[in-house]
Structures are given as structure tokens and as C-alpha cells.
Short mmCIF file of C-alpha atoms in Angstrom, two decimals:
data_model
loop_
_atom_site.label_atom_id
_atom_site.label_comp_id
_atom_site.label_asym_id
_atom_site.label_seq_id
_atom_site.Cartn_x
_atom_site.Cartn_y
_atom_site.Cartn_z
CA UNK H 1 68.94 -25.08 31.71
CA UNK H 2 67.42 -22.95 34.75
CA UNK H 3 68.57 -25.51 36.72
CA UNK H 4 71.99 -26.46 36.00
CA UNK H 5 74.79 -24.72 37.01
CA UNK H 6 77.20 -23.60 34.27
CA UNK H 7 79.74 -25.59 35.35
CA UNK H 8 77.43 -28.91 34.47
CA UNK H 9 76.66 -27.33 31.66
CA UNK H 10 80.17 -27.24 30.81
CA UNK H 11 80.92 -30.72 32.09
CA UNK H 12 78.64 -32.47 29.80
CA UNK H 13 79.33 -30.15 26.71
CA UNK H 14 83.11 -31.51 26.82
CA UNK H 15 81.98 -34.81 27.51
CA UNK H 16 79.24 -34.98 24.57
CA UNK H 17 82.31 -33.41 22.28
CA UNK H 18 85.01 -35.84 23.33
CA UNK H 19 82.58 -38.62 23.10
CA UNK H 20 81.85 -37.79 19.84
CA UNK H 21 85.20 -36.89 18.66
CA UNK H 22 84.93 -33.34 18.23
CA UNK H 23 87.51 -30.47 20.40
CA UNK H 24 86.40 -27.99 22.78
CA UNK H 25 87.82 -25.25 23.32
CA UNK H 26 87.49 -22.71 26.33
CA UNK H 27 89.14 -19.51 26.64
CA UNK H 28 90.32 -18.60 29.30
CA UNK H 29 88.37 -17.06 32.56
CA UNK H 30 89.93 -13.32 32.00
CA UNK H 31 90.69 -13.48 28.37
CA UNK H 32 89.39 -9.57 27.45
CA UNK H 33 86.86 -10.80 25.15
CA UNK H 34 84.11 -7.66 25.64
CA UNK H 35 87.46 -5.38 26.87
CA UNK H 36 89.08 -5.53 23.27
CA UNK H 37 88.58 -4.30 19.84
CA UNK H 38 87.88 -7.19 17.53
CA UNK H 39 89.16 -4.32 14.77
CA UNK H 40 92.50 -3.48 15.98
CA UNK H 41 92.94 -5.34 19.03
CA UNK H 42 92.95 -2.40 21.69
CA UNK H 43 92.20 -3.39 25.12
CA UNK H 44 90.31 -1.13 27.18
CA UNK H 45 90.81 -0.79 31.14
CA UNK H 46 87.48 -0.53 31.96
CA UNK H 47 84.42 -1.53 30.57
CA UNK H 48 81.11 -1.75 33.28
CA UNK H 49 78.48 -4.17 32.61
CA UNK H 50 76.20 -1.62 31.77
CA UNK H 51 77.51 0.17 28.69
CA UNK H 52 76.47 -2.41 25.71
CA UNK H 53 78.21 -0.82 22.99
CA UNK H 54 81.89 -0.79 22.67
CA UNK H 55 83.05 2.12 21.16
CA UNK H 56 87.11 1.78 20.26
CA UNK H 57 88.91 5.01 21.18
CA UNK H 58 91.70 4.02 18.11
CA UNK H 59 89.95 2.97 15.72
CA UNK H 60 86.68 4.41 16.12
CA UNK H 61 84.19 1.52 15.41
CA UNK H 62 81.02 1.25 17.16
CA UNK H 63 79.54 -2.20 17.92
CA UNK H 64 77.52 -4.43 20.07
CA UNK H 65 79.32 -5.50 23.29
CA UNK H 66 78.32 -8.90 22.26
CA UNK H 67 78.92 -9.41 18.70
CA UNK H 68 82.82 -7.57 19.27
CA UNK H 69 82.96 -10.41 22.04
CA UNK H 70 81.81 -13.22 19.57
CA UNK H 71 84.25 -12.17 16.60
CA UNK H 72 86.97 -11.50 19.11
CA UNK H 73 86.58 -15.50 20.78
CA UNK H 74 85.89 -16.63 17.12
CA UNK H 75 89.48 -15.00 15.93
CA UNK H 76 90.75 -16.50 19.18
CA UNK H 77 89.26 -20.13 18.10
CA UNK H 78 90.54 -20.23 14.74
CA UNK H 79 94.20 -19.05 16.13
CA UNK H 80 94.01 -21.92 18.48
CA UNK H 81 93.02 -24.07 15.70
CA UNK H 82 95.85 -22.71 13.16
CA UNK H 83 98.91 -22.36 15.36
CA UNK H 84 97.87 -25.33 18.25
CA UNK H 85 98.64 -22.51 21.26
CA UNK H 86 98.06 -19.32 22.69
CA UNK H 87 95.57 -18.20 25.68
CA UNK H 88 92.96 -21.22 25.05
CA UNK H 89 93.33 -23.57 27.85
CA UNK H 90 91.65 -27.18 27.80
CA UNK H 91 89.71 -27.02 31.60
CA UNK H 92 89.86 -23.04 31.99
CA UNK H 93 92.35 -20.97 34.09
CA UNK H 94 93.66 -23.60 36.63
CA UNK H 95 93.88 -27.10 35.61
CA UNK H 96 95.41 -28.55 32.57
CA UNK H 97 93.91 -31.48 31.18
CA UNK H 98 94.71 -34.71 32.22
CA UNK H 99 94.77 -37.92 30.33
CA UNK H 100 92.24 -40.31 31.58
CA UNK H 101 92.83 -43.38 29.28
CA UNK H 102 91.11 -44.98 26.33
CA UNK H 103 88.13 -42.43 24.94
CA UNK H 104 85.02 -44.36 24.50
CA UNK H 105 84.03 -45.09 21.00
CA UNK H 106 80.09 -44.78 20.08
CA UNK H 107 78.90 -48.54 18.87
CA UNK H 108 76.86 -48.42 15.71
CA UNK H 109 73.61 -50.33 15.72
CA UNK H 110 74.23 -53.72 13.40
CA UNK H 111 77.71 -54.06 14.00
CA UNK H 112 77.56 -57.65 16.37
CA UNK H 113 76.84 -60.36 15.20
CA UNK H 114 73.80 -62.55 15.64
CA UNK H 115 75.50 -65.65 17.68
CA UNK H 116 77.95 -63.18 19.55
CA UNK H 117 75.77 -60.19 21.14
CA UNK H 118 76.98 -59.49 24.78
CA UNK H 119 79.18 -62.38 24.92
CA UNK H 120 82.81 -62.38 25.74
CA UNK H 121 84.83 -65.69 25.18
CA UNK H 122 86.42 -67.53 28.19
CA UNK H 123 90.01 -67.63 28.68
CA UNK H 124 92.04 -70.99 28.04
CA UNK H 125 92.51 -72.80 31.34
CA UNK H 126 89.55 -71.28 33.57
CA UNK H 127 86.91 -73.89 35.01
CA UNK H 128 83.51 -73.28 33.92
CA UNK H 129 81.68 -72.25 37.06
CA UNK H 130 77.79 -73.79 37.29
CA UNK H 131 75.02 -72.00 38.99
CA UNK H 132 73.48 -74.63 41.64
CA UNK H 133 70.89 -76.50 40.50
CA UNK H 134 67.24 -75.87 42.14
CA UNK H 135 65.12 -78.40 43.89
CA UNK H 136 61.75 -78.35 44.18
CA UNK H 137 59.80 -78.49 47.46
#
């Protein structure tokens, strides 16, 4: 992981889920997650990198910068998943997603059978084209 970027990262995380049928979803770029209160849903202005509790000036809890951030993307997720909208976008903060065709279905071993592995019939009316034949020297 040291070496990959984030955005491969990314890349083959939504491939792998589409692939596999799942749904990925990515808030977006500057959706507050650390700025707002997973309690009440205050947004603060400013919040440097450095403090690593968030403390809510309305409600008054005290948490982790990191576990207000996961319950606040986790209540974002499940909105997404409820109401099918709101800030999640597919691709991030400047591309929608865009339809690419069929999705690729995952074959299960056994499935072929034995007289018809890799085979694909030829169409009605095509000649049957013959490799030349060798001769030996």
C-alpha cells in the first residue's frame, strides 16, 4: 500500500465492488466529516489537523476526531442508502459516473461443459478457413 497512490487504491476498490456486485460509495472531497458533530450536527469553522479531539461547543460531547468522523460518514452512508441522494457522489467532487456498458459477471468454476470449453459456434454462411498445411524439408 506504500506504494500506491490513493487514487489506485480507489480505482481498484470500485472496480473489485462493481465486479462483484456490491456499491461504493464516496463522499464527497469537502463533506465536513471531522468539522461536524456526529451528535447534533454542528459544523465547526475551523478545526487544525492537530487538535484530535472534537469537542462540540452545543452540545458538549467530547470525542475522538476520528471515531466523530466515522459515525458522521456512517450516518451519511446509510442516508445515501435509505433516501438514494444527498452529498454522496459516485467518482467524488467532479465527475459523475458514466455508464460504460455491460458489467462483467464472475464465471463459476464447473459451469461449461465438457465438449464446449472455449469454443464459440460459427455463424451460418461463413467458409471455414484452413491453416496451410506444412511440408517437410
Amino acid at each position: 500500500m506504500a506504494d500506491a497512490g490513493f487514487a489506485e487504491i480507489r480505482r481498484q476498490v470500485g472496480y473489485k465492488t462493481g465486479w462483484n456486485g456490491g456499491r461504493l460509495l464516496v463522499a464527497d472531497r469537502w463533506y465536513p466529516s471531522s468539522k461536524t458533530c456526529s451528535g447534533c450536527g454542528a459544523v465547526k469553522t475551523k478545526l487544525a489537523l492537530h487538535e484530535r479531539e472534537y469537542q462540540c461547543k452545543v452540545c458538549g460531547p467530547v470525542l475522538d476526531r476520528d471515531l466523530n468522523a466515522a459515525r458522521n460518514l456512517a450516518a451519511l452512508a446509510a442516508a445515501a442508502s435509505t433516501a438514494g441522494s444527498g452529498p454522496v457522489a459516485a467518482r467524488g467532487a467532479d465527475q459523475k459516473t458514466r455508464l460504460r456498458g455491460l458489467v462483467a459477471v464472475k464465471r463459476e468454476p464447473g459451469t461449461a461443459t465438457a465438449d464446449k470449453t472455449g469454443t464459440v459456434p460459427r455463424k451460418a454462411g461463413l467458409p471455414t478457413v484452413r491453416s496451410p498445411q506444412r511440408t517437410e524439408r
